[in-house]
Coordinates of C-alpha atoms (C1' of nucleotides) in Angstrom, one line a residue:
Chain X
M1 CA 88.5 27.8 112.0
H2 CA 85.1 28.4 112.1
T3 CA 83.0 32.1 111.0
F4 CA 82.2 34.6 113.0
K5 CA 82.1 38.7 113.3
Q6 CA 82.9 39.5 110.4
P7 CA 86.1 42.4 110.4
E8 CA 85.5 46.0 108.8
C9 CA 87.1 46.3 105.4
N10 CA 86.5 50.2 106.4
S11 CA 88.1 49.8 109.7
C12 CA 90.3 47.6 108.2
G13 CA 94.0 48.5 108.2
S14 CA 94.9 46.5 105.2
R15 CA 93.2 48.5 102.6
V16 CA 95.0 50.9 103.3
S17 CA 99.3 48.7 103.0
T18 CA 97.8 46.8 100.9
C19 CA 97.1 47.4 97.1
L20 CA 93.3 47.6 98.0
I21 CA 94.2 51.6 99.1
E22 CA 93.6 52.5 94.9
L23 CA 90.1 51.3 95.3
S24 CA 87.2 53.3 95.4
T25 CA 84.2 53.4 98.6
N26 CA 82.5 51.6 97.0
Q27 CA 84.6 48.8 95.7
V28 CA 85.8 48.4 98.8
E29 CA 82.6 48.2 99.9
E30 CA 81.0 45.0 97.3
I31 CA 84.4 43.5 99.2
A32 CA 83.7 43.7 101.6
Q33 CA 80.4 41.5 100.8
Q34 CA 81.6 39.2 99.7
K35 CA 85.2 38.4 101.2
H36 CA 84.9 35.5 103.7
S37 CA 87.2 35.5 107.7
Q38 CA 87.4 33.1 109.4
L39 CA 89.6 32.5 112.6
F40 CA 92.2 30.3 113.1
T41 CA 94.7 28.5 115.2
R42 CA 97.4 28.1 115.9
N43 CA 99.4 24.9 113.2
S44 CA 96.0 25.4 111.5
Y45 CA 96.3 25.6 107.4
V46 CA 95.0 29.2 105.6
F47 CA 95.7 26.8 102.5
A48 CA 98.1 24.2 101.1
E49 CA 100.2 22.9 98.5
G50 CA 98.6 21.5 95.8
Q51 CA 95.1 23.1 96.2
Y52 CA 93.6 25.7 93.9
P53 CA 93.7 29.0 94.8
R54 CA 90.5 30.9 95.0
G55 CA 91.0 34.0 96.2
I56 CA 93.3 36.0 98.5
Y57 CA 94.1 36.2 101.9
C58 CA 93.4 39.9 103.4
I59 CA 95.1 39.3 107.0
H60 CA 93.2 41.1 109.5
K61 CA 95.1 40.3 113.0
G62 CA 97.9 38.0 113.3
H63 CA 101.1 36.1 111.3
V64 CA 101.4 33.1 108.6
K65 CA 104.4 31.8 107.4
I66 CA 104.2 30.3 104.2
S67 CA 106.6 27.6 103.3
K68 CA 107.0 24.9 101.4
M69 CA 108.0 21.1 102.0
G70 CA 111.2 20.0 101.3
A71 CA 112.7 16.5 98.5
D72 CA 113.7 15.4 102.2
G73 CA 110.1 15.5 103.5
R74 CA 111.4 18.8 105.8
E75 CA 109.1 22.4 106.2
H76 CA 111.3 25.4 105.1
I77 CA 109.7 28.3 106.1
I78 CA 110.0 31.6 103.2
S79 CA 108.5 33.8 104.2
F80 CA 105.9 35.3 107.4
A81 CA 103.0 37.6 106.6
G82 CA 101.7 40.4 109.2
T83 CA 98.4 41.9 109.8
G84 CA 97.6 44.4 107.5
N85 CA 99.0 41.8 104.9
I86 CA 97.9 40.6 101.5
V87 CA 98.6 37.1 100.6
G88 CA 98.3 34.6 97.6
Y89 CA 97.8 36.9 94.4
G90 CA 100.8 35.1 93.0
T91 CA 99.7 31.6 92.2
L92 CA 95.9 33.0 91.9
L93 CA 98.4 35.4 88.7
A94 CA 100.2 32.6 87.6
A95 CA 96.8 30.5 87.4
E96 CA 97.8 27.9 88.7
K97 CA 98.1 24.8 92.3
Y98 CA 99.7 26.8 94.9
N99 CA 103.2 24.9 95.6
V100 CA 103.0 27.2 98.8
S101 CA 101.3 26.5 101.8
C102 CA 100.0 29.0 104.0
V103 CA 99.9 28.3 107.3
A104 CA 98.8 29.8 111.2
V105 CA 102.1 30.7 113.4
Q106 CA 98.7 32.6 115.8
D107 CA 95.8 32.8 116.6
S108 CA 94.8 34.8 113.0
S109 CA 91.7 36.4 111.9
I110 CA 91.9 36.1 107.8
C111 CA 89.5 37.7 105.1
L112 CA 89.5 35.4 101.9
I113 CA 88.6 37.9 98.5
P114 CA 87.2 35.8 96.2
S115 CA 89.1 35.4 92.5
E116 CA 86.6 36.9 90.8
I117 CA 86.1 39.5 92.2
F118 CA 90.0 40.8 92.6
F119 CA 90.4 39.2 89.1
R120 CA 87.8 42.3 88.6
N121 CA 89.5 45.0 89.8
V122 CA 92.7 43.4 88.7
R123 CA 91.4 45.1 85.1
E124 CA 89.2 47.8 85.3
N125 CA 92.0 49.3 87.4
P126 CA 94.9 50.2 86.7
A127 CA 96.4 51.4 89.2
M128 CA 95.6 48.4 91.7
A129 CA 96.9 45.9 88.3
L130 CA 100.5 48.4 88.8
H131 CA 100.5 47.9 92.6
V132 CA 99.6 44.7 92.6
M133 CA 102.8 44.3 90.1
H134 CA 105.6 46.0 92.4
D135 CA 104.3 44.4 95.5
I136 CA 105.0 40.6 93.3
S137 CA 108.6 42.3 92.2
L138 CA 109.4 42.9 95.8
E139 CA 108.8 39.7 96.6
L140 CA 110.2 37.9 94.4
R141 CA 113.4 40.3 94.2
A142 CA 112.7 39.2 98.2
T143 CA 113.2 35.6 97.3
N144 CA 116.0 36.2 94.9
Q145 CA 118.4 37.5 97.9
R146 CA 117.2 34.4 100.2
I147 CA 118.7 32.2 97.4
V148 CA 122.1 33.2 97.8
E149 CA 121.6 33.5 101.7
L150 CA 120.9 30.5 102.2
T151 CA 123.2 28.7 99.8
H152 CA 126.4 31.1 100.3
K153 CA 126.2 31.8 104.3
P154 CA 127.2 29.2 106.9
I155 CA 125.0 29.2 109.2
R156 CA 125.7 30.6 111.6
E157 CA 125.0 34.2 109.6
R158 CA 121.9 32.4 108.8
V159 CA 120.7 32.2 112.7
A160 CA 121.3 35.6 113.4
E161 CA 120.0 36.9 109.8
A162 CA 116.9 34.5 110.9
L163 CA 116.7 36.2 114.3
L164 CA 116.3 39.5 112.5
I165 CA 113.5 38.9 110.3
I166 CA 112.2 37.3 113.0
K167 CA 112.3 40.1 114.6
E168 CA 110.7 42.1 111.7
A169 CA 108.2 40.5 111.7
F170 CA 107.0 39.9 115.0
G171 CA 108.8 42.6 116.6
L172 CA 110.1 43.5 120.1
D173 CA 108.5 44.0 123.5
A174 CA 108.5 47.1 125.7
D175 CA 111.2 46.5 126.7
G176 CA 113.3 47.0 123.2
M177 CA 115.0 43.5 122.8
T178 CA 112.7 40.3 123.2
L179 CA 111.2 39.1 120.2
R180 CA 107.8 38.7 120.1
S181 CA 107.8 35.0 118.0
P182 CA 106.0 31.5 118.7
L183 CA 108.4 30.1 116.5
T184 CA 109.5 26.6 118.3
R185 CA 113.3 25.9 117.4
E186 CA 112.4 23.6 114.8
E187 CA 110.3 26.7 112.6
I188 CA 113.9 28.4 113.2
A189 CA 115.6 26.1 111.6
S190 CA 112.8 26.1 108.6
I191 CA 114.2 29.3 108.3
V192 CA 118.0 29.0 108.5
G193 CA 117.3 26.0 105.9
T194 CA 118.9 23.5 108.5
A195 CA 118.7 20.9 111.4
P196 CA 116.6 22.2 115.0
E197 CA 120.6 20.9 116.6
S198 CA 122.0 23.2 114.4
V199 CA 119.8 25.7 115.3
I200 CA 120.8 26.0 118.8
R201 CA 123.5 25.6 118.7
T202 CA 124.4 27.6 117.6
L203 CA 121.7 29.6 119.6
S204 CA 123.9 28.3 122.4
E205 CA 127.5 30.0 121.3
F206 CA 125.0 33.6 120.9
K207 CA 124.6 32.9 124.1
S208 CA 127.9 32.9 125.0
E209 CA 128.7 35.9 123.6
N210 CA 126.2 37.9 125.3
L211 CA 124.6 38.7 121.6
I212 CA 121.4 37.1 123.0
A213 CA 119.7 35.9 126.3
T214 CA 117.2 32.7 125.5
N215 CA 115.0 31.1 129.0
G216 CA 113.0 28.9 127.3
R217 CA 111.9 29.5 123.8
T218 CA 112.0 33.3 124.0
I219 CA 115.2 34.7 122.8
Q220 CA 115.8 38.0 123.7
L221 CA 118.2 40.5 121.6
V222 CA 121.1 41.5 123.9
N223 CA 123.0 43.0 121.1
M224 CA 121.8 43.6 118.5
R225 CA 124.4 45.7 116.8
A226 CA 126.8 42.3 116.7
L227 CA 124.3 40.5 115.3
V228 CA 123.6 42.7 112.2
H229 CA 127.0 42.6 111.9
I230 CA 127.6 38.8 111.6
A231 CA 124.4 38.3 109.3
N232 CA 126.9 39.5 107.1
I233 CA 123.8 41.9 105.3
R234 CA 124.6 43.9 102.4
D235 CA 121.6 45.6 100.3
Chain E
M1 CA 128.5 45.8 72.3
H2 CA 127.5 48.6 69.7
T3 CA 124.7 49.4 67.8
F4 CA 123.7 47.2 63.9
K5 CA 120.8 47.0 61.9
Q6 CA 117.5 46.9 64.5
P7 CA 115.5 43.0 64.2
E8 CA 112.0 43.7 62.8
C9 CA 110.1 44.1 65.5
N10 CA 106.9 42.6 63.3
S11 CA 108.6 39.4 62.8
C12 CA 110.7 38.6 65.8
G13 CA 109.3 35.6 68.1
S14 CA 108.9 37.8 71.0
R15 CA 106.8 39.2 69.7
V16 CA 104.2 35.8 70.1
S17 CA 106.2 34.5 72.9
T18 CA 105.7 37.1 75.7
C19 CA 103.5 39.8 77.0
L20 CA 104.4 42.0 73.4
I21 CA 101.3 39.7 71.7
E22 CA 99.0 41.7 74.2
L23 CA 99.6 44.5 72.0
S24 CA 98.1 46.3 68.5
T25 CA 99.9 46.1 65.1
N26 CA 100.2 50.0 65.6
Q27 CA 101.5 49.8 69.6
V28 CA 104.2 47.3 68.4
E29 CA 105.4 50.3 65.7
E30 CA 105.9 52.2 68.0
I31 CA 108.0 50.0 70.3
A32 CA 109.5 49.1 67.6
Q33 CA 111.1 53.0 67.1
Q34 CA 111.7 53.6 70.2
K35 CA 113.8 50.4 70.6
H36 CA 117.9 50.1 70.9
S37 CA 119.1 46.9 69.6
Q38 CA 122.4 45.9 70.9
L39 CA 125.1 43.5 70.1
F40 CA 126.2 41.4 73.4
T41 CA 129.1 39.1 73.4
R42 CA 129.3 36.2 75.9
N43 CA 130.7 38.1 79.4
S44 CA 129.3 41.2 78.5
Y45 CA 126.8 42.3 80.6
V46 CA 123.5 43.4 80.1
F47 CA 123.0 45.5 83.3
A48 CA 124.8 44.9 87.1
E49 CA 123.7 44.8 90.2
G50 CA 123.5 48.0 91.6
Q51 CA 122.0 50.0 88.9
Y52 CA 119.1 51.6 87.6
P53 CA 116.4 49.9 85.5
R54 CA 116.5 51.6 82.1
G55 CA 113.3 49.1 80.4
I56 CA 113.1 45.7 79.1
Y57 CA 115.4 43.7 78.0
C58 CA 113.8 41.8 75.1
I59 CA 116.2 38.7 73.6
H60 CA 115.8 38.5 70.2
K61 CA 118.7 35.9 69.4
G62 CA 120.9 34.5 72.0
H63 CA 121.1 33.6 76.1
V64 CA 121.9 35.6 78.9
K65 CA 122.3 34.4 82.5
I66 CA 120.8 36.9 85.7
S67 CA 122.6 35.9 88.7
K68 CA 124.3 37.5 91.5
M69 CA 127.1 37.7 93.5
G70 CA 126.8 35.9 97.2
A71 CA 128.4 37.2 100.9
D72 CA 131.1 35.4 99.3
G73 CA 131.9 37.2 96.4
R74 CA 130.8 33.8 95.0
E75 CA 127.9 33.7 91.2
H76 CA 125.2 32.7 91.9
I77 CA 122.9 32.4 88.6
I78 CA 119.5 32.6 89.4
S79 CA 117.5 31.6 85.4
F80 CA 118.7 31.3 81.9
A81 CA 116.5 32.9 79.8
G82 CA 116.9 33.6 75.5
T83 CA 115.3 34.2 71.7
G84 CA 112.3 35.0 72.8
N85 CA 112.3 36.2 76.7
I86 CA 112.0 39.5 78.2
V87 CA 113.9 40.0 81.7
G88 CA 114.1 43.2 83.7
Y89 CA 109.9 44.0 84.3
G90 CA 110.7 42.5 87.6
T91 CA 112.8 45.2 89.0
L92 CA 111.0 48.5 86.8
L93 CA 108.0 47.5 88.3
A94 CA 109.3 47.4 92.0
A95 CA 110.8 50.4 91.4
E96 CA 114.5 49.1 92.7
K97 CA 117.5 49.0 92.0
Y98 CA 118.5 46.0 89.9
N99 CA 119.0 43.1 92.2
V100 CA 120.8 40.9 90.3
S101 CA 122.8 41.3 86.7
C102 CA 121.9 40.1 83.5
V103 CA 124.7 39.3 81.5
A104 CA 124.9 37.2 78.1
V105 CA 126.3 33.8 78.0
Q106 CA 126.6 33.3 73.9
D107 CA 126.7 36.7 72.0
S108 CA 123.0 37.7 71.8
S109 CA 121.1 40.0 70.0
I110 CA 118.7 42.0 72.8
C111 CA 116.2 45.2 72.3
L112 CA 115.7 47.4 74.7
I113 CA 112.2 48.8 75.2
P114 CA 112.0 51.8 77.7
S115 CA 110.6 52.7 81.1
E116 CA 107.6 55.4 79.6
I117 CA 106.2 53.1 77.0
F118 CA 106.7 49.5 78.6
F119 CA 104.5 52.1 81.4
R120 CA 102.6 53.3 79.9
N121 CA 101.2 50.1 77.5
V122 CA 100.6 48.3 80.8
R123 CA 98.8 50.6 82.1
E124 CA 96.5 51.5 79.0
N125 CA 95.8 47.8 78.4
P126 CA 94.6 45.0 81.1
A127 CA 95.4 42.4 79.2
M128 CA 99.9 43.2 79.3
A129 CA 98.8 44.0 82.7
L130 CA 97.4 40.4 83.5
H131 CA 100.5 39.1 80.8
V132 CA 102.8 40.8 82.8
M133 CA 100.9 39.6 86.4
H134 CA 101.3 36.3 85.2
D135 CA 104.5 35.5 83.8
I136 CA 105.7 37.8 87.3
S137 CA 104.6 35.3 89.6
L138 CA 105.9 31.9 87.5
E139 CA 108.3 33.7 87.7
L140 CA 108.6 33.7 91.7
R141 CA 107.0 30.2 91.9
A142 CA 109.8 29.2 89.5
T143 CA 112.3 31.3 92.5
N144 CA 110.4 29.2 95.6
Q145 CA 110.3 25.6 93.9
R146 CA 114.8 26.9 94.2
I147 CA 114.8 27.6 97.3
V148 CA 114.1 24.5 98.6
E149 CA 115.6 22.6 96.2
L150 CA 118.9 24.5 97.1
T151 CA 118.6 24.2 100.7
H152 CA 117.0 20.6 101.0
K153 CA 119.3 18.6 98.8
P154 CA 122.5 17.1 98.5
I155 CA 124.9 18.0 95.4
R156 CA 124.1 14.2 93.3
E157 CA 120.6 15.8 92.9
R158 CA 121.7 19.1 92.6
V159 CA 123.9 18.2 89.3
A160 CA 121.8 16.0 88.5
E161 CA 118.7 18.8 87.9
A162 CA 121.1 21.8 86.7
L163 CA 122.0 19.1 84.5
L164 CA 118.5 19.0 83.2
I165 CA 118.0 22.7 83.7
I166 CA 120.7 23.2 81.6
K167 CA 118.9 20.8 78.4
E168 CA 115.5 23.7 79.6
A169 CA 117.4 26.6 78.9
F170 CA 119.8 26.1 75.4
G171 CA 118.5 22.2 74.5
L172 CA 120.2 18.8 72.8
D173 CA 122.2 18.8 69.3
A174 CA 120.6 17.2 66.4
D175 CA 121.8 13.7 68.0
G176 CA 119.3 14.0 71.5
M177 CA 121.6 14.0 74.3
T178 CA 125.2 16.4 73.6
L179 CA 124.0 19.5 75.8
R180 CA 124.4 23.1 73.4
S181 CA 125.5 24.6 76.5
P182 CA 128.6 27.9 76.9
L183 CA 128.6 27.0 80.4
T184 CA 131.9 26.7 82.1
R185 CA 132.5 23.7 85.5
E186 CA 132.2 27.0 87.3
E187 CA 129.8 27.7 85.7
I188 CA 127.4 25.0 86.6
A189 CA 128.6 25.2 90.5
S190 CA 127.1 28.5 90.2
I191 CA 123.7 26.8 89.7
V192 CA 124.7 24.4 91.9
G193 CA 125.6 26.5 94.5
T194 CA 129.0 24.8 95.1
A195 CA 132.4 25.0 93.9
P196 CA 133.8 23.7 91.0
E197 CA 135.5 20.6 91.7
S198 CA 132.5 18.9 94.2
V199 CA 131.0 19.7 90.4
I200 CA 133.7 18.1 88.4
R201 CA 133.6 14.9 91.4
T202 CA 129.5 14.9 90.8
L203 CA 129.9 15.0 86.5
S204 CA 132.9 11.6 87.3
E205 CA 130.7 9.9 89.0
F206 CA 127.5 10.4 86.7
K207 CA 130.3 9.5 84.1
S208 CA 131.4 6.7 85.5
E209 CA 127.4 5.7 85.6
N210 CA 127.4 6.3 82.2
L211 CA 124.6 8.5 83.4
I212 CA 126.7 11.4 81.1
A213 CA 129.6 11.7 79.2
T214 CA 131.5 14.4 78.5
N215 CA 134.8 15.3 76.1
G216 CA 136.1 18.7 77.3
R217 CA 134.2 21.4 78.2
T218 CA 130.9 19.2 76.9
I219 CA 128.0 16.7 78.1
Q220 CA 126.1 14.4 76.4
L221 CA 123.2 12.7 78.5
V222 CA 122.9 9.5 77.9
N223 CA 120.5 7.6 80.3
M224 CA 117.9 10.8 81.2
R225 CA 116.0 9.0 82.7
A226 CA 118.2 7.7 85.4
L227 CA 119.0 12.0 85.7
V228 CA 115.6 13.4 86.0
H229 CA 115.0 9.8 89.1
I230 CA 118.2 10.9 90.6
A231 CA 117.3 14.7 89.9
N232 CA 114.0 14.0 92.1
I233 CA 111.9 16.7 91.1
R234 CA 108.6 16.3 92.4
D235 CA 105.8 19.3 90.6
Chain W
dC1 C1' 100.6 19.0 143.4
dT2 C1' 102.2 15.3 140.5
dG3 C1' 103.1 13.2 136.1
dC4 C1' 103.3 13.8 131.3
dG5 C1' 104.7 14.6 126.7
dA6 C1' 106.7 18.8 123.9
dG7 C1' 110.2 20.6 122.7
dC8 C1' 114.9 22.8 124.4
dC9 C1' 119.8 21.4 125.0
dT10 C1' 124.2 18.7 124.5
dG11 C1' 128.1 15.5 123.6
dA12 C1' 129.9 11.9 120.1
dC13 C1' 130.0 10.2 115.9
dA14 C1' 129.7 10.3 110.7
dT15 C1' 129.2 12.3 106.2
dT16 C1' 129.3 16.1 103.4
dT17 C1' 131.2 19.5 101.5
dG18 C1' 135.0 23.2 100.6
dT19 C1' 139.8 24.1 100.2
dC20 C1' 144.7 23.7 98.3
dA21 C1' 147.6 21.9 95.8
dG22 C1' 148.6 20.3 91.4
dT23 C1' 148.5 17.9 87.2
dA24 C1' 146.2 17.4 82.6
dT25 C1' 144.0 19.0 78.9
dG26 C1' 142.0 21.4 75.2
dC27 C1' 141.2 25.8 72.9
dT28 C1' 143.3 30.6 70.6
dA29 C1' 145.9 33.9 69.3
dC30 C1' 150.0 35.0 67.4
Chain C
dG1 C1' 151.7 24.6 64.6
dT2 C1' 153.2 25.9 68.6
dA3 C1' 153.3 28.4 73.1
dG4 C1' 150.4 30.3 76.5
dC5 C1' 146.6 30.4 79.5
dA6 C1' 142.0 29.3 80.7
dT7 C1' 139.5 25.5 82.4
dA8 C1' 139.3 20.1 82.8
dC9 C1' 139.6 16.7 86.6
dT10 C1' 142.3 14.1 90.9
dG11 C1' 143.3 13.0 95.2
dA12 C1' 144.7 14.4 100.9
dC13 C1' 143.1 17.3 103.8
dA14 C1' 139.8 19.7 107.3
dA15 C1' 136.1 21.5 108.6
dA16 C1' 131.2 22.4 108.7
dT17 C1' 126.8 20.4 108.7
dG18 C1' 123.5 16.5 110.3
dT19 C1' 121.9 12.0 112.7
dC20 C1' 121.9 9.7 116.4
dA21 C1' 120.8 9.0 121.5
dG22 C1' 119.7 10.9 125.9
dG23 C1' 118.7 13.8 130.1
dC24 C1' 116.8 18.3 130.8
dT25 C1' 113.2 21.2 131.4
dC26 C1' 109.2 23.7 131.3
dG27 C1' 103.8 24.8 131.0
dC28 C1' 100.2 21.6 131.6
dA29 C1' 96.3 18.1 132.6
dG30 C1' 94.6 15.8 135.6

DNA sequence: CTGCGAGCCTGACATTTGTCAGTATGCTAC
DNA sequence: GTAGCATACTGACAAATGTCAGGCTCGCAG
């Protein structure tokens, strides 16, 4: 978690995949000078529930989970973000303490862009403001979607969906079926919103139905079509 | 649902309780000329899942629910909005179809402010843009909070919390305990994310513990302190 | 290579919640 | 006022899920 050779904003993929694409070369240069870059090892906190935000976090390389403690003391994973994503502007814009935590699930290189310069750009650049609004609105949509899925789908459907979520977030190996995921069964349970045992049981079911194959922590999606069907996705 | 005498924007409470407070008198006047006002009776749709947005909706008087169909065909109520609130900017900004519905739960008078003028003001007025971002971010926070509550709290806690949510949204009668709510038990179930029977059972429990009193659809919060405790709220 | 610990997995069981069937009550339209 | 319908309520039961206890396996440190 110490500082190291800072990534270059100009050649960074995040510049073109986020609201930062709306900025001029000069404005990007200014950010490049003010940003702080860090390496986060697996399971280390980028920010934690209850802290005050100091800026937005731009993921140069790696993956993080956005999670939140439940009343029962169990973690719930709300979403993932990876290389080329920005996290944390919601809380900054709400002018509140974080109500979620952000934790690296892989060793990740992440840059902090201080609040002040972010707000200045938002104020002075309507295109950037609209881009930010657009992104937050998409997040809100996804979260609304998630509410009804978690509330109204049985575990089997939610586990199937979790596998697809993991696939979206982390991708597949060259074989086109092995999940590139560092997640434990317990973390998968935190996506599904259930106990690890229930996840494991459901995965065993899928295995015996030849929908997936497992090898230790590794999971292969053997019959993706069937999984999509089980997940019962509409939108 | 027919047009009627349009509310006056200048004397409207929504002007000062929403992002519209950032606008000049002239800009408000322009909105006043372009808005469309309607009366919506209980259970009529302001907008529905799958439709394309045509603007933002400003609630002049009344209450609406924001809800979404679950995969099991059961409605889930995500939130409420009432007099002085604006709904629907999320979807407009995301440039997508609505993924939620907005339905009047009381007879309500609601004004549609067309997209074009809303976007123009957001683009030209950074204070308004920031206000909108702030509001959406707060919504996102609330939704995240809701996810873990629905996923990790038992029904008893969720029903207690639903009563408090209803109190926040609709308020109390002069006696300081009777909920001013038009909601059926089934709608309460749609907040809690469960079957109506489970809600009724839990309410009966509360009743026998002297935490609430009921009379038909009407509910009185007799021991609010205890309900807050049961709801197990943290933030 | 060997021992140890984290994390994966399974089975038995308790609890919670959903479902179904049926009755009671209260509101609305006539 | 009253008939009829929607909604509130209750009990019995079935199903889904959580909990607990224990065994297994993999990967790593020594």
